[in-house]
């Protein structure tokens, strides 16, 4: 039996409590300063209001002010914060991490560095830790197609646990693995995280077709939808994810595997990235789309913004050419440069 | 301007008349002996009853008995028959084909040969032609995500035209290409056709999750669907298509490109393959599923049956191993051996 402290009580972080609880582990669920209402509800009735479920047995909720208590004696920590909270959690946990500490994150996102490389969020978190500890902590990440509410409903779910230290990945996989939570391990955490991050941006791209259907007035009198262009966008997305990953020296197969294609498939089924893509397909500017989706964290757009920074640098290093990744370039024009959407299918599949 | 004779007045063959008409070509649409009612309607009112649209300008319908007239002076022929009609169309057209004749097919399917290789249907058609002509005819194929009704609605559609003779592929692409019908050419017709055929079987597999959702009583009280397992099935499908193609010495990239992943994406959105997969997910045997979908051609099941023939031969040649392609093996057990469905996610992504 392990003691696990989850920091961040959003849907994804919290959903990991189900397999942990089913395996008999002790779980402490700590809300951030944004999660006060969630923790209050959990403390009063056990109900997580966003997951719309009661927490399973063995899960104790804590306010952020109770973090120190919640971390006491924890075997490892799970970071459930979103990409905006990664530096915060690094700084917040720094005093409690020791050489040998283990942390696993569900957060997806990328940060372009000055040479155009894409830093994955576990490394951003690591950079907030003090020297001496920084390289002695084992950071892992979960990637793959997982809608939080389905994991909490114990639907069959397949994911990868990635960590440079394979024994950490395997230890964590053994803690979480259940009859419905199927976990493969990999040391290629960078490839895993880049694939699952890029897929957010590209899931937005696939949803452009839904916006085009709106503009066309919906299905026509004979029932024609916009599945053909959606499928072309989807396939081009997989192709471009592979291009970007190869340019970065990462294993391109993950683009067409569970982290890329699988996660994009599930992300296309709904959510904020899809809504933003659909609005862009309708001809809305990025600013208009943001205004309509007010208050939502648009992870897909954050990824496109980082790609806008990275792309000229990767081209300057001859790792990508002007004809490459036309779909991402179209997204960059909209999101980073305020231009209208212009997708040219004749540039695809070359 | 070209004269094009389409043989087979099903939805896919007929839909190709739209780009042809828009480009000003003369089109003769010949029904098979199964298409009498369709041609009758087209002759009387111009309405294609299954596409629910009037034929575009420049398209003349012909009964199968008028085939000779319809072929007179044709620059090339498009085969729109389904996989059951491939040998028929080969025998039927044989007297009219001369060295240099060009034919392009929309039919998808595979036939396992005695060594476990998968023959693509254009080659099956070729085998029905007399010697002396057989190797002098240029056979091309169209592959990619294309719902017929959407092509006829002029929705953006991306496909590959494949032909061993690149100049034929390019000639045909120039005849068909419009502002909405985006065509890339390839000489790798075998890889193209194997990918677009396998995707039918695997689209059925993705739809198992819809059946599991039925068994679970639909979305639960918190709204959990079965998108996580569907995504895992989808990603494993892409992975296995690549395995099979590499085993056959074919270019595996098409599995994760437009012909594989793109076409599977669109096929998962509905149709017979999806319905059969959903029924299998509900626990129906293949026989029960067939009975429920009575009268429908189940191309996905035909592909699985051919894989059931090919697999032991490919294993005997050490091109595939017993641990490979667990999802296809699960389909084979149901379709070819009458067994209940047994999908083991722990065998995936290895």
XYZ file of C-alpha atoms in Angstrom:
700
model
C 0.000 0.000 0.000
C 1.277 3.458 -0.924
C 0.427 6.925 0.356
C -0.177 9.235 -2.587
C -0.703 12.994 -2.500
C -2.501 14.465 -5.495
C -1.959 18.222 -5.839
C -4.591 19.878 -8.000
C -8.197 18.752 -7.699
C -9.254 19.296 -11.304
C -10.974 16.451 -13.126
C -7.868 14.671 -14.427
C -5.854 14.733 -11.227
C -8.844 13.650 -9.195
C -9.824 10.854 -11.590
C -6.523 9.085 -10.919
C -7.817 8.541 -7.378
C -10.178 5.808 -8.658
C -7.543 3.261 -9.685
C -5.483 4.216 -6.617
C -8.458 3.661 -4.340
C -9.390 0.395 -6.050
C -5.840 -0.822 -5.400
C -6.177 0.010 -1.687
C -3.819 2.979 -1.586
C -4.247 5.959 0.721
C -4.928 9.111 -1.288
C -4.756 12.743 -0.152
C -6.382 15.127 -2.635
C -5.135 18.708 -2.287
C -6.896 21.533 -4.118
C -4.926 24.510 -5.384
C -6.035 28.046 -4.484
C -8.385 27.775 -7.511
C -9.991 24.576 -6.191
C -11.420 25.871 -2.892
C -15.048 25.210 -3.833
C -14.229 21.728 -5.079
C -12.474 20.779 -1.845
C -15.258 22.322 0.227
C -17.797 20.119 -1.564
C -15.556 17.084 -1.207
C -15.178 17.725 2.531
C -18.890 18.273 3.112
C -20.469 15.556 0.993
C -17.670 13.696 -0.782
C -19.030 14.965 -4.100
C -16.537 16.281 -6.690
C -18.739 18.862 -8.434
C -16.946 18.845 -11.800
C -16.608 15.061 -12.039
C -20.181 14.778 -10.692
C -19.146 11.783 -8.597
C -18.500 10.978 -4.970
C -14.838 10.344 -4.197
C -14.047 6.651 -3.795
C -13.044 5.134 -0.429
C -9.676 6.080 1.062
C -9.476 9.547 -0.500
C -9.175 12.506 1.884
C -9.608 16.077 0.595
C -7.328 18.918 1.772
C -7.327 22.667 1.209
C -4.140 24.188 -0.205
C -3.419 25.608 3.241
C -3.237 22.017 4.514
C -0.613 21.020 1.942
C 2.117 20.294 4.482
C -0.093 17.836 6.363
C -1.184 16.236 3.122
C 2.399 15.706 2.000
C 3.552 14.162 5.259
C 4.744 10.630 4.672
C 3.687 10.551 1.016
C 5.403 7.891 -1.080
C 5.008 10.041 -4.161
C 3.134 13.067 -5.465
C 0.837 13.369 -8.473
C 0.616 16.805 -10.063
C -2.858 17.487 -11.371
C -2.461 21.208 -12.085
C -2.963 22.599 -15.577
C -0.170 24.013 -17.726
C -0.520 27.476 -16.178
C 0.221 25.996 -12.749
C 3.411 24.087 -13.507
C 5.877 26.714 -12.254
C 3.671 27.304 -9.223
C 3.659 23.651 -8.278
C 7.420 23.413 -8.785
C 8.015 26.336 -6.418
C 5.373 25.121 -3.963
C 6.686 21.586 -3.721
C 10.370 22.537 -3.765
C 10.729 22.670 0.050
C 9.246 19.196 0.412
C 11.194 17.366 -2.292
C 14.316 15.443 -1.393
C 16.749 13.425 -3.467
C 14.877 10.278 -4.418
C 11.444 11.916 -4.370
C 9.089 10.823 -7.117
C 6.473 12.938 -8.842
C 4.122 12.063 -11.692
C 2.245 14.695 -13.698
C -0.886 14.640 -15.822
C -0.320 18.182 -17.117
C 0.158 18.634 -20.876
C 1.961 21.501 -22.509
C 5.163 22.719 -24.088
C 7.443 25.722 -23.798
C 9.657 26.735 -26.713
C 13.196 27.563 -25.653
C 15.565 30.032 -27.316
C 16.808 27.448 -29.833
C 13.323 26.303 -30.829
C 13.374 23.098 -28.836
C 10.146 22.245 -27.057
C 10.533 21.851 -23.309
C 8.066 19.425 -21.780
C 6.307 20.521 -18.599
C 7.970 18.022 -16.231
C 11.255 19.714 -17.199
C 9.726 23.168 -16.653
C 8.663 21.982 -13.203
C 12.166 20.602 -12.614
C 13.680 23.990 -13.449
C 11.818 25.495 -10.473
C 13.497 23.103 -8.033
C 16.658 24.079 -6.155
C 19.986 22.792 -7.423
C 21.120 19.726 -5.587
C 17.560 18.412 -5.571
C 16.661 19.208 -9.175
C 18.579 16.289 -10.702
C 17.897 13.901 -7.838
C 14.117 13.879 -8.271
C 12.415 11.379 -10.529
C 9.779 13.060 -12.702
C 7.241 10.965 -14.581
C 4.241 11.799 -16.753
C 1.020 10.148 -17.875
C 0.066 10.394 -21.541
C -2.627 8.848 -23.661
C -6.310 9.061 -24.484
C -8.055 9.506 -21.161
C -11.225 11.460 -20.528
C -11.173 11.932 -16.756
C -14.834 11.123 -16.230
C -14.416 7.829 -18.066
C -11.460 6.791 -15.932
C -13.542 7.578 -12.836
C -16.329 5.459 -14.373
C -13.792 2.634 -14.692
C -14.108 2.505 -18.492
C -11.238 0.623 -20.179
C -8.432 3.149 -20.580
C -4.936 2.692 -22.050
C -2.106 5.115 -21.222
C 1.672 5.367 -21.135
C 3.640 6.219 -18.017
C 6.884 7.883 -19.107
C 9.999 8.478 -17.013
C 13.717 8.673 -17.780
C 14.192 6.274 -14.865
C 12.421 3.151 -16.062
C 12.193 1.681 -12.551
C 10.162 4.728 -11.436
C 7.798 4.311 -14.388
C 7.400 0.635 -13.560
C 6.920 1.272 -9.828
C 4.222 3.854 -10.550
C 2.550 1.660 -13.185
C 2.295 -1.137 -10.628
C 0.683 1.241 -8.130
C -1.950 2.470 -10.593
C -2.609 -0.541 -12.818
C -6.079 -2.099 -12.522
C -8.312 -4.314 -14.634
C -9.549 -1.186 -16.441
C -6.483 1.120 -16.302
C -3.979 -0.390 -18.728
C -0.501 1.090 -18.434
C 2.555 0.684 -20.626
C 5.854 2.210 -19.546
C 8.420 4.114 -21.575
C 11.652 5.970 -20.928
C 10.919 8.296 -23.840
C 9.070 10.836 -21.773
C 9.934 13.712 -24.115
C 8.413 11.977 -27.154
C 5.390 11.008 -25.073
C 4.789 14.534 -23.798
C 5.422 16.296 -27.100
C 2.947 13.969 -28.846
C 0.186 14.385 -26.258
C 0.707 18.167 -26.245
C 0.745 18.647 -30.018
C -2.409 16.568 -30.304
C -4.314 19.324 -28.463
C -3.430 21.852 -31.154
C -4.217 19.397 -33.924
C -7.520 18.287 -32.385
C -8.494 21.947 -32.682
C -7.536 21.748 -36.360
C -9.721 18.682 -36.971
C -12.666 20.614 -35.540
C -12.326 23.326 -38.164
C -14.523 21.052 -40.268
C -17.351 21.367 -37.747
C -17.199 25.130 -38.207
C -17.221 24.759 -41.985
C -20.367 22.663 -41.639
C -21.973 25.478 -39.636
C -21.060 27.961 -42.360
C -22.554 25.616 -44.974
C -25.811 25.658 -43.008
C -25.406 22.161 -41.584
C -25.854 18.890 -43.457
C -27.388 19.483 -46.887
C -30.726 18.133 -48.130
C -29.093 14.792 -49.032
C -27.424 14.499 -45.628
C -23.827 15.436 -46.548
C -21.709 16.378 -43.522
C -18.061 17.487 -43.441
C -16.488 14.155 -42.520
C -14.266 14.052 -45.617
C -12.409 17.284 -44.775
C -12.288 16.324 -41.078
C -10.602 13.052 -42.025
C -8.086 14.856 -44.238
C -7.290 17.263 -41.404
C -6.927 14.330 -39.000
C -4.524 12.443 -41.265
C -2.502 15.555 -42.034
C -2.314 16.247 -38.285
C -0.787 12.816 -37.654
C 1.671 13.408 -40.483
C 2.708 16.819 -39.140
C 3.072 15.606 -35.550
C 5.512 13.045 -36.884
C 7.398 15.741 -38.841
C 7.741 17.993 -35.809
C 8.843 15.150 -33.566
C 11.445 13.947 -36.047
C 12.728 17.520 -36.423
C 13.226 17.586 -32.645
C 15.087 14.285 -32.687
C 12.216 12.464 -31.021
C 10.694 9.101 -31.803
C 8.144 9.881 -34.508
C 6.180 6.644 -34.006
C 4.448 8.131 -30.986
C 2.681 10.546 -33.350
C 0.857 7.596 -34.908
C 0.528 5.672 -31.647
C -1.501 5.935 -28.467
C -0.088 9.342 -27.371
C -0.610 11.046 -30.733
C -3.349 9.482 -32.799
C -5.166 7.870 -29.881
C -5.237 10.965 -27.728
C -6.214 13.170 -30.686
C -9.086 10.804 -31.498
C -10.542 11.286 -28.027
C -9.845 15.014 -27.925
C -11.757 15.503 -31.191
C -14.879 14.157 -29.515
C -15.459 17.394 -27.657
C -14.041 19.863 -25.165
C -12.498 23.304 -25.375
C -9.959 22.593 -28.115
C -12.730 21.354 -30.372
C -14.964 24.323 -29.599
C -12.209 26.790 -30.430
C -11.427 24.962 -33.668
C -15.060 24.979 -34.679
C -15.300 28.725 -34.038
C -12.184 29.293 -36.151
C -13.759 27.180 -38.896
C -16.799 29.436 -38.749
C -14.491 32.332 -39.605
C -14.084 33.796 -36.122
C -10.708 35.323 -35.288
C -8.777 33.898 -32.383
C -9.713 36.954 -30.300
C -13.405 36.421 -31.048
C -13.093 32.730 -30.222
C -11.401 33.518 -26.912
C -14.123 35.990 -26.052
C -16.832 33.410 -26.738
C -15.044 30.761 -24.637
C -14.316 33.300 -21.905
C -12.721 31.965 -18.794
C -11.612 28.694 -20.326
C -7.959 27.695 -20.450
C -7.262 27.133 -24.143
C -4.378 24.661 -23.984
C -4.563 24.073 -27.736
C -3.935 27.748 -28.437
C -1.053 27.843 -25.947
C 0.614 25.029 -27.898
C 0.154 26.893 -31.188
C 1.679 30.016 -29.620
C 4.729 28.016 -28.543
C 4.993 26.532 -32.051
C 4.893 30.076 -33.449
C 7.983 30.833 -31.361
C 9.745 27.561 -32.165
C 9.067 27.357 -35.909
C 11.365 30.143 -37.212
C 14.139 28.825 -34.988
C 13.708 25.257 -36.216
C 13.739 26.571 -39.795
C 16.903 28.573 -39.125
C 18.494 25.332 -37.916
C 17.268 23.613 -41.138
C 15.239 21.137 -39.071
C 12.009 22.172 -40.792
C 11.472 23.663 -44.277
C 8.932 26.273 -45.431
C 6.759 23.634 -47.165
C 6.526 21.490 -44.034
C 3.598 21.423 -41.598
C 1.162 23.623 -43.599
C -1.696 22.894 -41.214
C 0.226 24.087 -38.150
C 1.269 27.167 -40.141
C -2.405 27.909 -40.836
C -3.144 27.624 -37.103
C -0.207 29.899 -36.264
C -1.497 32.567 -38.652
C -4.839 32.590 -36.853
C -3.722 32.208 -33.242
C -0.409 34.079 -33.154
C -0.771 36.605 -35.993
C -4.481 37.453 -35.883
C -4.979 36.450 -39.525
C -8.107 34.830 -41.012
C -8.089 31.051 -41.424
C -6.674 29.819 -44.729
C -6.344 26.035 -45.100
C -4.975 24.829 -48.453
C -5.598 21.101 -48.879
C -3.365 21.044 -51.936
C -0.373 21.528 -49.635
C -1.241 18.392 -47.646
C 0.315 14.911 -47.909
C 3.446 15.949 -49.809
C -12.309 16.957 -72.507
C -12.400 13.206 -71.878
C -15.104 10.582 -72.350
C -15.391 8.484 -69.203
C -17.476 5.354 -68.716
C -18.346 4.522 -65.117
C -19.386 0.882 -64.661
C -21.345 0.330 -61.469
C -23.886 2.926 -60.389
C -23.507 2.545 -56.629
C -22.918 5.647 -54.534
C -19.128 5.781 -54.795
C -18.824 5.177 -58.520
C -21.593 7.625 -59.250
C -20.207 10.329 -56.949
C -17.054 10.545 -59.058
C -19.297 11.925 -61.815
C -19.487 15.272 -59.964
C -15.840 16.324 -60.348
C -15.852 14.871 -63.873
C -18.939 16.891 -64.792
C -17.577 20.046 -63.171
C -14.465 19.669 -65.334
C -16.597 19.433 -68.484
C -16.024 15.757 -69.233
C -18.590 13.494 -70.877
C -19.694 10.767 -68.474
C -21.576 7.564 -69.216
C -22.918 5.888 -66.072
C -23.598 2.170 -66.557
C -25.482 0.226 -63.907
C -24.675 -3.422 -63.256
C -27.457 -6.017 -63.310
C -28.015 -5.059 -59.628
C -28.459 -1.372 -60.481
C -31.500 -1.576 -62.769
C -33.750 0.488 -60.503
C -31.086 3.126 -60.026
C -30.577 3.533 -63.767
C -34.328 3.573 -64.378
C -34.700 6.462 -61.931
C -31.711 8.259 -63.465
C -33.208 7.878 -66.953
C -36.679 9.052 -65.918
C -35.904 11.955 -63.595
C -32.139 12.228 -63.310
C -32.421 11.350 -59.621
C -29.958 8.852 -58.149
C -32.122 7.322 -55.426
C -29.292 6.230 -53.101
C -27.298 9.452 -53.383
C -30.598 11.379 -53.189
C -29.304 13.824 -55.795
C -29.923 14.625 -59.438
C -27.010 13.673 -61.685
C -24.930 16.682 -62.728
C -24.844 17.942 -66.362
C -23.150 15.793 -68.970
C -23.862 12.443 -67.296
C -25.874 9.899 -69.305
C -27.229 6.751 -67.620
C -27.105 3.339 -69.331
C -28.493 -0.099 -68.456
C -25.999 -2.962 -68.303
C -27.460 -4.210 -71.613
C -26.265 -0.953 -73.194
C -22.683 -1.438 -72.016
C -21.199 -1.720 -75.506
C -22.670 1.624 -76.559
C -21.540 3.212 -73.307
C -17.962 2.007 -73.805
C -17.708 3.216 -77.413
C -14.978 5.816 -77.688
C -14.319 5.982 -73.938
C -10.939 7.418 -72.984
C -10.929 5.376 -69.813
C -13.211 3.333 -67.571
C -13.969 3.761 -63.882
C -14.988 0.622 -62.016
C -17.546 1.380 -59.347
C -18.533 -2.192 -58.495
C -18.124 -3.566 -54.992
C -15.619 -6.242 -54.028
C -18.028 -9.057 -54.964
C -18.179 -7.712 -58.528
C -14.487 -7.465 -59.322
C -14.138 -10.745 -61.204
C -17.411 -10.049 -63.010
C -16.228 -6.664 -64.212
C -12.891 -8.116 -65.309
C -14.625 -10.765 -67.419
C -17.228 -8.299 -68.689
C -14.755 -5.664 -69.796
C -12.171 -8.117 -71.152
C -13.490 -8.029 -74.760
C -13.335 -4.233 -74.823
C -9.878 -3.680 -73.325
C -6.905 -3.225 -75.615
C -3.221 -2.671 -74.915
C -2.981 0.859 -73.586
C -6.488 0.877 -72.080
C -6.768 2.624 -68.715
C -9.090 1.681 -65.881
C -9.459 3.197 -62.419
C -11.289 1.458 -59.570
C -12.927 2.651 -56.372
C -13.475 -0.902 -55.081
C -11.776 -1.879 -51.828
C -10.880 -5.383 -50.785
C -8.190 -8.020 -50.535
C -7.771 -11.668 -51.451
C -5.250 -13.801 -49.595
C -3.182 -15.976 -51.921
C -1.668 -19.385 -51.136
C 1.476 -17.851 -49.591
C -0.421 -15.412 -47.389
C 0.182 -12.363 -49.528
C -2.773 -10.032 -49.924
C -3.800 -9.480 -53.525
C -5.364 -6.088 -54.142
C -8.544 -6.015 -56.197
C -7.096 -4.262 -59.271
C -4.790 -7.289 -59.559
C -7.725 -9.665 -59.104
C -9.482 -7.812 -61.921
C -6.308 -8.025 -64.025
C -6.204 -11.790 -63.543
C -9.553 -12.056 -65.354
C -8.167 -10.397 -68.503
C -6.803 -12.451 -71.403
C -3.058 -12.888 -71.740
C -1.568 -10.420 -74.163
C -3.865 -7.707 -72.842
C -3.451 -8.371 -69.125
C -0.054 -6.745 -68.799
C -0.734 -4.030 -71.357
C -3.580 -2.423 -69.428
C -2.959 0.341 -66.933
C -4.918 -0.234 -63.707
C -5.304 2.547 -61.174
C -7.187 2.893 -57.891
C -8.618 5.643 -55.716
C -7.993 5.483 -51.984
C -8.627 7.813 -49.105
C -11.341 9.150 -46.833
C -14.303 9.830 -49.099
C -17.950 9.513 -48.199
C -19.656 9.431 -51.592
C -22.460 11.801 -50.664
C -19.957 14.386 -49.481
C -17.998 14.235 -52.731
C -21.264 14.733 -54.619
C -21.968 17.692 -52.292
C -18.570 19.103 -53.315
C -17.207 18.977 -49.755
C -13.408 19.265 -49.559
C -12.081 15.741 -50.104
C -8.467 14.494 -50.232
C -7.583 11.184 -51.897
C -4.692 9.329 -53.486
C -4.749 8.014 -57.046
C -2.402 5.039 -57.219
C -1.003 3.351 -60.323
C 2.216 1.498 -61.114
C 2.457 3.718 -64.200
C 2.872 7.175 -62.696
C 1.889 8.920 -65.929
C -1.508 7.193 -65.821
C -2.048 8.302 -62.215
C -1.116 11.844 -63.162
C -3.305 11.837 -66.289
C -6.289 10.618 -64.286
C -5.619 13.056 -61.431
C -5.658 15.921 -63.914
C -8.999 14.736 -65.299
C -10.647 14.511 -61.870
C -8.968 17.285 -59.879
C -11.210 20.209 -58.878
C -11.181 22.965 -56.278
C -12.801 20.511 -53.826
C -11.378 17.142 -54.974
C -7.718 17.166 -53.937
C -5.690 14.367 -55.474
C -2.156 13.192 -54.764
C -0.616 10.499 -56.945
C 1.456 7.494 -55.952
C 3.006 4.499 -57.680
C 2.592 2.449 -54.503
C -0.843 1.163 -55.386
C -0.438 -2.020 -53.323
C 0.330 -0.092 -50.125
C -2.538 2.279 -50.866
C -5.063 -0.499 -51.438
C -3.978 -2.666 -48.521
C -4.251 0.314 -46.164
C -7.710 1.385 -47.345
C -8.924 -2.218 -47.191
C -7.559 -3.034 -43.735
C -9.075 0.165 -42.402
C -12.557 -1.309 -43.016
C -11.830 -4.210 -40.690
C -10.278 -1.947 -38.095
C -13.077 0.632 -38.253
C -15.325 -2.256 -37.234
C -12.972 -2.855 -34.301
C -13.165 0.778 -33.155
C -16.935 0.468 -33.074
C -16.769 -2.375 -30.570
C -16.695 0.413 -27.977
C -20.132 1.605 -29.095
C -21.455 -1.874 -28.376
C -19.774 -1.919 -24.971
C -21.533 1.370 -24.208
C -24.858 -0.274 -25.096
C -24.096 -3.149 -22.746
C -23.224 -0.650 -20.002
C -26.663 0.901 -20.467
C -25.391 3.995 -22.268
C -23.577 6.947 -20.706
C -23.683 6.741 -16.914
C -25.274 9.273 -14.555
C -22.138 11.457 -14.706
C -22.038 11.340 -18.511
C -19.193 8.863 -19.042
C -19.138 7.382 -22.564
C -16.702 4.824 -24.029
C -14.372 7.218 -25.820
C -11.276 6.038 -23.924
C -11.522 2.431 -25.130
C -12.516 3.606 -28.625
C -9.353 5.705 -28.762
C -7.219 2.794 -27.599
C -8.775 0.563 -30.261
C -8.193 3.269 -32.885
C -4.512 3.705 -31.990
C -3.930 -0.045 -31.804
C -5.603 -0.362 -35.213
C -3.145 2.109 -36.747
C -0.283 0.242 -35.119
C -1.483 -3.137 -36.437
C -2.132 -1.859 -39.964
C 1.501 -0.745 -40.009
C 2.637 -4.174 -38.722
C 0.704 -6.046 -41.396
C 1.914 -3.753 -44.159
C 5.540 -4.050 -43.096
C 5.164 -7.835 -42.921
C 3.988 -7.743 -46.535
C 6.938 -5.602 -47.589
C 4.735 -2.564 -48.119
C 5.299 1.032 -47.124
C 4.025 1.178 -43.553
C 3.630 4.976 -43.521
C 0.353 4.690 -45.399
C -1.138 3.061 -42.299
C -0.697 6.340 -40.428
C -1.451 8.520 -43.444
C -4.497 9.473 -45.474
C -5.286 5.911 -46.725
C -5.077 4.281 -43.275
C -5.759 6.670 -40.446
C -7.711 9.197 -42.523
C -9.976 6.658 -44.137
C -10.512 4.820 -40.840
C -11.474 8.096 -39.162
C -14.260 8.634 -41.673
C -15.358 4.999 -41.685
C -15.781 5.085 -37.895
C -18.408 7.798 -38.290
C -21.014 5.306 -39.432
C -21.952 2.730 -42.020
C -22.115 -1.029 -42.132
C -18.647 -1.762 -40.742
C -19.422 0.329 -37.678
C -22.818 -1.273 -37.182
C -21.332 -4.766 -37.309
C -18.583 -3.773 -34.858
C -21.105 -2.326 -32.468
C -23.184 -5.512 -32.589
C -20.061 -7.575 -31.879
C -19.301 -5.265 -28.950
C -22.772 -5.971 -27.624
C -21.820 -9.631 -27.516
C -23.541 -10.775 -30.701
C -21.830 -13.529 -32.671
C -20.846 -12.790 -36.246
C -23.753 -14.933 -37.447
C -26.194 -12.938 -35.319
C -24.686 -9.672 -36.571
C -25.019 -10.793 -40.177
C -28.621 -11.760 -39.619
C -29.408 -8.329 -38.148
C -27.675 -6.534 -41.040
C -29.288 -8.890 -43.553
C -28.724 -8.065 -47.169
C -25.785 -5.747 -46.551
C -22.355 -6.459 -48.006
C -20.049 -6.611 -44.999
C -16.722 -5.627 -46.554
C -15.093 -5.385 -43.123
C -15.896 -9.017 -42.378
C -14.641 -10.111 -45.802
C -11.284 -8.486 -44.974
C -11.116 -10.284 -41.625
C -11.886 -13.598 -43.362
C -9.001 -13.019 -45.779
C -6.715 -12.146 -42.853
C -7.772 -15.413 -41.197
C -6.462 -17.221 -44.278
C -3.298 -15.119 -44.577
C -2.227 -15.013 -40.928
C -1.053 -18.630 -40.409
C 0.838 -18.441 -43.695
C 2.538 -15.180 -42.742
C 3.455 -16.721 -39.383
C 4.837 -19.820 -41.092
C 7.034 -17.481 -43.142
C 8.104 -15.717 -39.893
C 6.708 -12.422 -41.173
C 4.365 -12.120 -38.196
C 4.699 -13.568 -34.685
C 2.017 -14.926 -32.335
C 2.113 -11.777 -30.140
C 1.578 -9.459 -33.094
C -1.744 -7.904 -34.100
C -3.837 -9.015 -31.076
C -6.792 -6.880 -32.161
C -7.014 -8.491 -35.606
C -6.696 -11.881 -33.914
C -9.682 -11.027 -31.727
C -11.679 -10.093 -34.847
C -10.637 -13.306 -36.587
C -11.848 -15.376 -33.622
C -15.297 -13.791 -33.898
C -15.700 -13.583 -37.672
C -13.881 -16.669 -38.919
C -14.109 -19.052 -35.954
C -17.499 -18.191 -34.456
C -15.997 -17.441 -31.034
C -17.200 -14.772 -28.577
C -15.387 -11.438 -28.581
C -12.361 -11.267 -26.275
C -10.308 -8.066 -26.435
C -7.324 -7.909 -24.065
C -6.035 -4.332 -23.789
C -2.960 -5.544 -21.919
C -1.707 -7.057 -25.187
C -1.854 -3.673 -26.946
C 1.012 -1.271 -27.668
C 3.837 -3.729 -27.150
